[in-house]
Short mmCIF file of C-alpha atoms and ligand atoms in Angstrom, two decimals:
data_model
loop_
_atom_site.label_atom_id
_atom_site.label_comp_id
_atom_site.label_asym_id
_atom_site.label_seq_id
_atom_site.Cartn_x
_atom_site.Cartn_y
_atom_site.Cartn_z
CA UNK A 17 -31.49 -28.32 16.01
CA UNK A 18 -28.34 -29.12 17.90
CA UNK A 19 -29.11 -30.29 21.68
CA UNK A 20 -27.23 -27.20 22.91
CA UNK A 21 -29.68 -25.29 20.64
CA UNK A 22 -32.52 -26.97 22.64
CA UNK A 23 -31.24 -26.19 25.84
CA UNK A 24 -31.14 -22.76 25.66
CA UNK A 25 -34.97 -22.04 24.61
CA UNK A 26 -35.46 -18.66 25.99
CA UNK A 27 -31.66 -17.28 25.41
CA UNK A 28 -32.85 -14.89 23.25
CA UNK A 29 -34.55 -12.78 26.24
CA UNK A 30 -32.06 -12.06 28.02
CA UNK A 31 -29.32 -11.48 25.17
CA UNK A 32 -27.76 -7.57 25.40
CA UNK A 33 -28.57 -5.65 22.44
CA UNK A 34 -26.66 -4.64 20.10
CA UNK A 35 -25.53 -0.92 20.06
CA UNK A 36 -27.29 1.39 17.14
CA UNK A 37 -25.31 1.53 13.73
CA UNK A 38 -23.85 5.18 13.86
CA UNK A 39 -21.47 6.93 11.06
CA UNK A 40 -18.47 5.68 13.05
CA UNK A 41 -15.69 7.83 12.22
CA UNK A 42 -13.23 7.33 15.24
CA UNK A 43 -9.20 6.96 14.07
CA UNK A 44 -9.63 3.02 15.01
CA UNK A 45 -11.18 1.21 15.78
CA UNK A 46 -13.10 1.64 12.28
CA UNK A 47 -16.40 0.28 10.58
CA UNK A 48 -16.56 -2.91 9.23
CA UNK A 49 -17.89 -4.19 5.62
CA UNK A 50 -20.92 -6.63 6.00
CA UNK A 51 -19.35 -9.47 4.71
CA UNK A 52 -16.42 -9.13 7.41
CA UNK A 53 -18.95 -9.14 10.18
CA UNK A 54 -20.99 -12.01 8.86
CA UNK A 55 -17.76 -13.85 8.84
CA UNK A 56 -17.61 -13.24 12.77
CA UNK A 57 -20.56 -15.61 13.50
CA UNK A 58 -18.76 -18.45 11.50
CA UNK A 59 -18.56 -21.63 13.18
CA UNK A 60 -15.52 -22.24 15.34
CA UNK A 61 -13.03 -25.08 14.29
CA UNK A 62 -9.46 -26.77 15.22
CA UNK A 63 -6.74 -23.65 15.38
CA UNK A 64 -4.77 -26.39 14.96
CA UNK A 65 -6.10 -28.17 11.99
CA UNK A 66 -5.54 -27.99 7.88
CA UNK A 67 -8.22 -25.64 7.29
CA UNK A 68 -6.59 -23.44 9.97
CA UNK A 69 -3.31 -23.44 8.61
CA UNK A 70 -4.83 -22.57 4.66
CA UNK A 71 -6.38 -19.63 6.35
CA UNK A 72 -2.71 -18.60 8.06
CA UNK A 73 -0.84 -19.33 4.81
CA UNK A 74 -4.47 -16.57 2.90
CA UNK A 75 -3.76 -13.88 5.03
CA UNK A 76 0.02 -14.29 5.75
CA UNK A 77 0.12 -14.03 1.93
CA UNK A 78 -2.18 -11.16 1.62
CA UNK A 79 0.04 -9.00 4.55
CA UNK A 80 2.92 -9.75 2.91
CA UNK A 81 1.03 -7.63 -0.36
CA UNK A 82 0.37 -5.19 1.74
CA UNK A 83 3.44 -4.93 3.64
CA UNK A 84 5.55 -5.11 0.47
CA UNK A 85 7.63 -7.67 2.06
CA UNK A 86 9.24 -11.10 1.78
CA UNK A 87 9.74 -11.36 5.59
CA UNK A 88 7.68 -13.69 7.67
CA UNK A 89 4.23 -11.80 8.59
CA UNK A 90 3.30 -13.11 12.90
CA UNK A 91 0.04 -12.48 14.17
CA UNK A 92 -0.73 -11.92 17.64
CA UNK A 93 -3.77 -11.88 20.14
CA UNK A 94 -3.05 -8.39 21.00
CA UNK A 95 -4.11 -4.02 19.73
CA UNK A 96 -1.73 -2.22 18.12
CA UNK A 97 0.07 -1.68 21.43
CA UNK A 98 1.29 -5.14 21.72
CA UNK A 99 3.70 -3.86 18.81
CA UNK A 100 5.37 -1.87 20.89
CA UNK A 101 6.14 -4.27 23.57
CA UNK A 102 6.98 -7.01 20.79
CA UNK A 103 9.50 -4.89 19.41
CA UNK A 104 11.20 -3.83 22.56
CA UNK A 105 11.13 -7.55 23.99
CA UNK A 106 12.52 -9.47 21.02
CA UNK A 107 14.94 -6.99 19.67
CA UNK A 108 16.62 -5.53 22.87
CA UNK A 109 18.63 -5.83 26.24
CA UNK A 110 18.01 -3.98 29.21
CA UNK A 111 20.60 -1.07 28.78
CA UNK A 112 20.42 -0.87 25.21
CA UNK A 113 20.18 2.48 24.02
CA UNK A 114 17.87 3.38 21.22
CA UNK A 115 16.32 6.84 20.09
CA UNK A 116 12.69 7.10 19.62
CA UNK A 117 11.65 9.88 17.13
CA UNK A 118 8.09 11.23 18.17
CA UNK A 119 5.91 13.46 16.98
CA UNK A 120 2.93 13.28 19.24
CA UNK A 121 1.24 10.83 21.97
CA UNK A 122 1.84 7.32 19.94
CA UNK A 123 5.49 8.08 19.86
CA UNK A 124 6.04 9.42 23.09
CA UNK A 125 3.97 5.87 24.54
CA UNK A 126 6.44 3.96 22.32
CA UNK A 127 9.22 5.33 24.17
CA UNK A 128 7.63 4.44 27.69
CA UNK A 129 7.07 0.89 26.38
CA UNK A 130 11.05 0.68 26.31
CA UNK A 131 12.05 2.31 29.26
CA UNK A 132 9.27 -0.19 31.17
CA UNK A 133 11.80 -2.75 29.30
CA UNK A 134 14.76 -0.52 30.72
CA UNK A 135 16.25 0.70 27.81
CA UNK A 136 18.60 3.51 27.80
CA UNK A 137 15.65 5.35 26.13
CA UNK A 138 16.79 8.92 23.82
CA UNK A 139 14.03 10.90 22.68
CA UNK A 140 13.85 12.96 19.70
CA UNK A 141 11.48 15.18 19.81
CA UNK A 142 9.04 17.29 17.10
CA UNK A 143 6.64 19.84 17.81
CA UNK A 144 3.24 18.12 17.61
CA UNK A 145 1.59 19.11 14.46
CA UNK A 146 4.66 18.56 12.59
CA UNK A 147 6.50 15.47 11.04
CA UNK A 148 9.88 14.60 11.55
CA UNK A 149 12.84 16.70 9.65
CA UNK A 150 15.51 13.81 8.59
CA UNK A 151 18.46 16.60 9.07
CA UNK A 152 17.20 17.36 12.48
CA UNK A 153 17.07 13.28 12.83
CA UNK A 154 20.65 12.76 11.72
CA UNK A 155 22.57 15.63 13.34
CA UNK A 156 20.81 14.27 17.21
CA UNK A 157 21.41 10.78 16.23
CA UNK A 158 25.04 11.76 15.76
CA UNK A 159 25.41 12.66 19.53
CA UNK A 160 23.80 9.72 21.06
CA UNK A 161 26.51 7.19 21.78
CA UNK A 162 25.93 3.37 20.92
CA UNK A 163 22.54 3.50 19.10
CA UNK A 164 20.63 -0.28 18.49
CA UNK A 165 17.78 0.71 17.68
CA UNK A 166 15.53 4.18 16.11
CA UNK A 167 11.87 3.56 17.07
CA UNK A 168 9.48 5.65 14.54
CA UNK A 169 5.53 5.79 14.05
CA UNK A 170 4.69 6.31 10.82
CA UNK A 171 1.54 7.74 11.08
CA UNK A 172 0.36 9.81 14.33
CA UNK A 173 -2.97 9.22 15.28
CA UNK A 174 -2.80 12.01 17.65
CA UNK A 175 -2.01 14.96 15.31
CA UNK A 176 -3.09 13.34 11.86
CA UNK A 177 0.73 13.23 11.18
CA UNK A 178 2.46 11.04 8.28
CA UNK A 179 5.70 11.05 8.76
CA UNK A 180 7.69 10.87 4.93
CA UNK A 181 9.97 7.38 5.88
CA UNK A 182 11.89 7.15 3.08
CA UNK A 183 14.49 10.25 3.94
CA UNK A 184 13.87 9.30 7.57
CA UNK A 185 15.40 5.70 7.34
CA UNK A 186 17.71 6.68 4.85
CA UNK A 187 19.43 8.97 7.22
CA UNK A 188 18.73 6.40 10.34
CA UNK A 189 20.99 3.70 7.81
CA UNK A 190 23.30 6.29 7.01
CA UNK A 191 24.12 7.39 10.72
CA UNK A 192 23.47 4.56 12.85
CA UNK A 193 24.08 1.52 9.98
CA UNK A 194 23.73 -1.12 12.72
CA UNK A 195 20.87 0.20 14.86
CA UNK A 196 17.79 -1.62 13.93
CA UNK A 197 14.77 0.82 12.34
CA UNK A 198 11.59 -0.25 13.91
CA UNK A 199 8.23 1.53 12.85
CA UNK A 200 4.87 1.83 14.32
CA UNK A 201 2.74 1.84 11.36
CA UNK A 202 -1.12 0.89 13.67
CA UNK A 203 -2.77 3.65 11.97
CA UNK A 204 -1.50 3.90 8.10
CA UNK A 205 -0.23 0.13 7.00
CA UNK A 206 -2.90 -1.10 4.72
CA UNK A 207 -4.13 2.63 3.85
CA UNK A 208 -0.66 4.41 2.65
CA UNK A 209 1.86 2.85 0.86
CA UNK A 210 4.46 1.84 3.19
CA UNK A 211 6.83 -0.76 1.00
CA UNK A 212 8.40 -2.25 4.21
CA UNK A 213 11.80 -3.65 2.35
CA UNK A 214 12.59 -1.03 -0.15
CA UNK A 215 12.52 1.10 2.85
CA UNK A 216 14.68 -0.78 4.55
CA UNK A 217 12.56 -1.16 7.72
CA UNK A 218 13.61 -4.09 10.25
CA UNK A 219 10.36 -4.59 12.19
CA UNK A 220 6.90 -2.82 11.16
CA UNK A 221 3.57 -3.64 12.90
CA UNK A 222 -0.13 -2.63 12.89
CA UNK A 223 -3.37 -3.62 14.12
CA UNK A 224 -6.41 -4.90 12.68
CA UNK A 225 -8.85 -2.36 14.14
CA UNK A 226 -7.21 0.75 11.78
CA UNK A 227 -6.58 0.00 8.09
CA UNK A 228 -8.01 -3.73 7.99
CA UNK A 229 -11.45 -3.35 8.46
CA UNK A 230 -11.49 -5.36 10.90
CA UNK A 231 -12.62 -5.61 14.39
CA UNK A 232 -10.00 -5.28 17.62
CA UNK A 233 -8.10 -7.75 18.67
CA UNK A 234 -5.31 -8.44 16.25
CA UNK A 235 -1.29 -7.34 16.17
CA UNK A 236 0.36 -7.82 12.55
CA UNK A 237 4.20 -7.71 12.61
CA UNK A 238 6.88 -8.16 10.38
CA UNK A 239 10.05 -8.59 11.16
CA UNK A 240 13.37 -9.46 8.56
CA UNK A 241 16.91 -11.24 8.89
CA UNK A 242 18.67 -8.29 10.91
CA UNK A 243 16.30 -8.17 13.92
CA UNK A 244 16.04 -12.01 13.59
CA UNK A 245 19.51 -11.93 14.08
CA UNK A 246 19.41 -9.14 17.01
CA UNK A 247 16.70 -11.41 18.50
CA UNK A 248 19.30 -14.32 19.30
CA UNK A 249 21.39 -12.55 21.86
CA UNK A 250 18.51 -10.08 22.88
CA UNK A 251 17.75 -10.63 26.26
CA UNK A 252 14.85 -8.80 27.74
CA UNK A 253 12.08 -11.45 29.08
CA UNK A 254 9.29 -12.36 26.07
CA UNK A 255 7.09 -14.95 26.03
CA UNK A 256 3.42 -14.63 24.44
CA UNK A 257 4.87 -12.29 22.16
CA UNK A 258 8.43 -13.98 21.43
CA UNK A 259 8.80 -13.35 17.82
CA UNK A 260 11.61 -16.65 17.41
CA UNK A 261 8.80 -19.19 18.91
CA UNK A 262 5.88 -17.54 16.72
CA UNK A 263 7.96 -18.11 13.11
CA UNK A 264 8.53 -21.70 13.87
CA UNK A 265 5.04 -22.83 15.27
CA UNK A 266 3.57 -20.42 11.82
CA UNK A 267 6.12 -22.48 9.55
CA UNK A 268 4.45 -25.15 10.49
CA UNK A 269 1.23 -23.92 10.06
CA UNK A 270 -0.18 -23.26 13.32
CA UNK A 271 -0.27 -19.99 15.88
CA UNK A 272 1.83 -20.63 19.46
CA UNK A 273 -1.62 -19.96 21.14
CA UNK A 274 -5.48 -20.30 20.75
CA UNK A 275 -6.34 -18.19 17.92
CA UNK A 276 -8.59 -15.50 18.14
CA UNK A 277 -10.76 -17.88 15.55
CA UNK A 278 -13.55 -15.03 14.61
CA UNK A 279 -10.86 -12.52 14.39
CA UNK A 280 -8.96 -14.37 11.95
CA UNK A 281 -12.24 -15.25 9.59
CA UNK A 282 -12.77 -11.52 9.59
CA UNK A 283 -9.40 -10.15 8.89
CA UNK A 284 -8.97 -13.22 5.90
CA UNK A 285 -12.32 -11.59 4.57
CA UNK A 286 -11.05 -8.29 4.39
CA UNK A 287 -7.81 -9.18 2.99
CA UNK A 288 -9.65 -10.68 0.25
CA UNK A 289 -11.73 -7.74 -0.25
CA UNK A 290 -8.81 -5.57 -0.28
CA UNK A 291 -6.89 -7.32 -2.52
CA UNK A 292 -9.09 -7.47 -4.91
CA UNK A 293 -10.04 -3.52 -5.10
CA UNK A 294 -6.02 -3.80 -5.42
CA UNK A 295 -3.05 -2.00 -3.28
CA UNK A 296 -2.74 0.63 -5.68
CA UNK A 297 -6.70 1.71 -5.73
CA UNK A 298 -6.62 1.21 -1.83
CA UNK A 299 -3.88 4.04 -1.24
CA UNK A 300 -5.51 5.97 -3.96
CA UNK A 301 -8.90 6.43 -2.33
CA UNK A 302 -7.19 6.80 0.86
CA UNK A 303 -5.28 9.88 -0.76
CA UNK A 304 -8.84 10.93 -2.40
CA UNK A 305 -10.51 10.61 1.04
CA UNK A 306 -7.41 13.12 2.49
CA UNK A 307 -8.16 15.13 0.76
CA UNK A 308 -12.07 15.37 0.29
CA UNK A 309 -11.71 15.86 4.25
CA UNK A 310 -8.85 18.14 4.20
CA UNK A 311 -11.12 20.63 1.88
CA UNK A 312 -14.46 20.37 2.97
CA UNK A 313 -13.07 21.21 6.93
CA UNK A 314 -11.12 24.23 5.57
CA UNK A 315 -14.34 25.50 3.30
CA UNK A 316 -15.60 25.12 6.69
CA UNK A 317 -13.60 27.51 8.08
CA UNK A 318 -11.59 25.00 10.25
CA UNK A 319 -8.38 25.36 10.67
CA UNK A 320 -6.63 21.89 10.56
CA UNK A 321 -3.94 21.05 13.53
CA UNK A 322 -1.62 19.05 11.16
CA UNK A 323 1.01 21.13 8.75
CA UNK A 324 0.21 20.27 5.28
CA UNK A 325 3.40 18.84 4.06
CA UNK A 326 2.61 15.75 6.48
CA UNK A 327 -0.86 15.76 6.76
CA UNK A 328 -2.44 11.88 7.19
CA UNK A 329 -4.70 10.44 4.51
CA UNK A 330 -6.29 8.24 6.97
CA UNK A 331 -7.18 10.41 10.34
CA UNK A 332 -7.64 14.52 10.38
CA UNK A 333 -7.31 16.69 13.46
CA UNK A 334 -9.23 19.95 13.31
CA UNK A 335 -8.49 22.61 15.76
CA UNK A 336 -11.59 23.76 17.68
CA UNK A 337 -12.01 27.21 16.98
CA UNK A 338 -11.93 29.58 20.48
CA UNK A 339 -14.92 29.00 22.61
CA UNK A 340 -15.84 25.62 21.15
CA UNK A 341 -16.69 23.21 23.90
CA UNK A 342 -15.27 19.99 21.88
CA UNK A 343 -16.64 17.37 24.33
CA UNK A 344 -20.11 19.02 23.94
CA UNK A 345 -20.02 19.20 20.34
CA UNK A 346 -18.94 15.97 19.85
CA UNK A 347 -21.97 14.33 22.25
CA UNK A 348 -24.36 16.30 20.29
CA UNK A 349 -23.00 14.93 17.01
CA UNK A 350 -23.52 11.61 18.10
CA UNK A 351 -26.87 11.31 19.65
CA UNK A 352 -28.80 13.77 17.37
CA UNK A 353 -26.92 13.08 14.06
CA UNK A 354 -25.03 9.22 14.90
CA UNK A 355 -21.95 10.79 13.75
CA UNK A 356 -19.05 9.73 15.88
CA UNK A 357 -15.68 11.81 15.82
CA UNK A 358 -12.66 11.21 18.59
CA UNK A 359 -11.56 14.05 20.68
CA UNK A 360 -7.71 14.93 21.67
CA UNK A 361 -5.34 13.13 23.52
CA UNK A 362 -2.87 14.04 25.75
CA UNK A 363 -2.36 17.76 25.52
CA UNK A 364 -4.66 17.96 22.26
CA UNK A 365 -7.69 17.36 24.68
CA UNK A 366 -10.10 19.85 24.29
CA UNK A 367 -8.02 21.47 21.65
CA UNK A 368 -8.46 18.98 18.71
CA UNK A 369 -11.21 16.78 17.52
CA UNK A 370 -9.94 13.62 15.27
CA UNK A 371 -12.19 12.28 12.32
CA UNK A 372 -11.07 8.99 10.82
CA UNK A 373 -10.92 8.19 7.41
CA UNK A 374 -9.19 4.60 6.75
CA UNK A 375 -10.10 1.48 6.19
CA UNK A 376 -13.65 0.74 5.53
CA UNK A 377 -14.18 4.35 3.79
CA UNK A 378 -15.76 6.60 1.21
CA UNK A 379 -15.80 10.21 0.21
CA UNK A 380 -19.71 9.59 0.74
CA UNK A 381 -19.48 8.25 4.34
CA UNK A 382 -17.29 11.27 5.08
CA UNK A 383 -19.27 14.12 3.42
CA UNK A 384 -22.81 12.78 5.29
CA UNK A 385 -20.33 13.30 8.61
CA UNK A 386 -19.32 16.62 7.86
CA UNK A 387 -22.66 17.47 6.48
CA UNK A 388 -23.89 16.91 10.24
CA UNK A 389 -20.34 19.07 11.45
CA UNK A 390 -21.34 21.69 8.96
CA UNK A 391 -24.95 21.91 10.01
CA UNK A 392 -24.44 22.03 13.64
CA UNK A 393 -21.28 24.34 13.60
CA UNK A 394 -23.69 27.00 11.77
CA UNK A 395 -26.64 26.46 13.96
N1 PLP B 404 0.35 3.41 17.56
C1 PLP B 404 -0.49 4.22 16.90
C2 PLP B 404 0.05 5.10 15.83
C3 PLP B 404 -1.85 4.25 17.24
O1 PLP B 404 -2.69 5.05 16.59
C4 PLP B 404 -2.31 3.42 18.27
C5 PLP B 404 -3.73 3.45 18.67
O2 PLP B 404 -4.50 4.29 18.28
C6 PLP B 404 -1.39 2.59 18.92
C7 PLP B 404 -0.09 2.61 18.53
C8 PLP B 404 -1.83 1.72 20.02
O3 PLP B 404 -2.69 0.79 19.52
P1 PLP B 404 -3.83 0.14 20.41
O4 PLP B 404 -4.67 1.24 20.97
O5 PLP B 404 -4.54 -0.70 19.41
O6 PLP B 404 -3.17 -0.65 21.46
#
């Protein structure tokens, strides 16, 4: 026993409990595999040591997999928001004008992120429920003067939206050849294939809390030569999340700040794990679990809120049917079944409730949730 161990004899009484296990199936953050949360009670060591920078060189590596990239992979203290802000402070100049195509609440709060960085901020906008029509894309594009940048979420967490990027950044290339194409993928990288340079994306980011399997607490971004470049004479303030400073201090093996240790053990872990069930079988069950959900709600009777030529393999929106008190429902799921949906956002409050189905997921998790949904909407 350590002396710190011996001066703490009666810790253990006054410790908070932990919360009871529940079938979590919120869009993020998601469950976590056992192995991933032993590897949260590892023992701390030197962020700035060897065996630090083997674990940064594992899971660089293993994003890079998944991000089907070459580009430097940066980590950053930080949710999937910190994306956002990354993007806007390394790439731009206040007055720069860039278009932000959204199709729901993530999109729209990507486009506040840039006016707070006082962009000249164009939105192009799609009925919620739907994904984003590349011709409609193109022909607006066409009227905005001086484009540097198109701002796109991939998936919408919102609406249980995936928007199809490959026509989408085709036409952005086509249109506006020297804007830079900058997608939000929080809620789908890791889950739906998303081959970051044979679609030509410039900066693409996520957060370990969706896909990953991974607890909170951890922004993934990628970013290639172009808005490397663009970063040089970009001159909106950055500092914790300066892209330039990250990519040397990484090169060398070590993270510009105190690593989230814990976080890092964990998301290494899960990597593994993923790798090893392979990219292919990952997007695969992700499809399968789209699916399973998509059919069981609709045998159901549910009506989902998504059109079908978009709808997301990794969250589902279901719109409440008329009377259905959604925030009532959802309590009552919880604490008599422990199964734990999300309700809207934004305007989709009360409308919509959200079940998640990424990351750490199987059709078996999913059918004992909508078992319980099933069960209660009858009773
Ligand atoms: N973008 C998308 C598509 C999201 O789903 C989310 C969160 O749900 C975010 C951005 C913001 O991420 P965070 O809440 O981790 O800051």
């Amino acid at each position: 026993m350590t002396t710190s161990e011996q001066a703490q004899p009666n810790f253990a009484l006054t410790l908070p409990q932990a919360p009871a296990a529940t079938n979590f199936r919120l869009p993020g953050p998601t469950p976590i595999p056992p192995q991933v949360a032993a590897a949260g009670a590892w023992p701390m060591i030197n962020h700035r040591s060897p065996e630090f920078a083997a674990i940064i060189s594992r899971v660089t590596g293993n994003l890079q997999y998944f991000f089907q990239t070459s580009n430097t992979i940066l980590l950053f203290p930080g949710s999937g928001s910190s994306g956002w802000e990354a993007t806007v402070a390394n790439c731009f100049s206040p007055g720069d004008t860039v278009a932000v195509v959204s199709i729901g609440n993530f999109g729209d709060r990507f486009a506040l992120v840039a006016k707070a960085f006082n962009l000249d901020v164009h939105k192009i906008d799609f009925e919620w429920g739907q994904g984003a029509d590349a011709a409609v894309v193109a022909e607006k594009l066409k009227m905005i003067p001086n484009v540097r940048g198109v701002f796109v979420t991939h998936n919408e967490t919102s609406t249980g939206v995936t928007n199809i990027l490959a026509p989408l950044t085709q036409v952005i290339r086509q249109v506006v050849p020297d804007a830079l194409i900058a997608v939000d993928a929080v809620s789908s990288l890791g889950c739906v294939d998303t081959p970051m340079d044979a679609l030509d994306i410039d900066v693409l980011f996520t957060g370990s809390q969706k896909g990953w399997m991974t607890p909170p607490g951890l922004m993934m971004i990628s970013a290639n030569e172009r808005a490397f470049e663009a970063m040089k004479t970009a001159k909106n303030p950055r500092f914790i999340f300066d892209l330039q400073t990250a990519r040397g201090t990484f090169a060398k093996g070590n993270p510009p700040y105190t690593a989230p240790i814990s976080l890092w053990y964990q998301l290494d872990v899960a990597l593994t794990m993923m790798r090893a069930e392979g990219r292919d079988a990952v997007f695969a069950r992700h499809i399968e679990l789209g699916n399973y959900t998509r059919q069981r709600l609709q045998s159901m009777g549910l009506k989902l809120f998504a059109d079908p030529a978009y709808a997301s393999n990794t969250v589902t929106a279901v719109l409440a049917s008329d009377g259905t008190d959604v925030k009532a429902l959802l309590k009552t799921l919880k604490l008599e079944d422990t199964v734990v949906f999300a309700g809207g956002q934004g305007k989709l409050e009360g409308k919509v409730f959200r079940i998640g189905h990424m990351g750490y997921a199987h059709v078996e998790d999913i059918a004992e949730a909508l078992d319980a949904l099933e069960r209660r909407l009858q009773a």
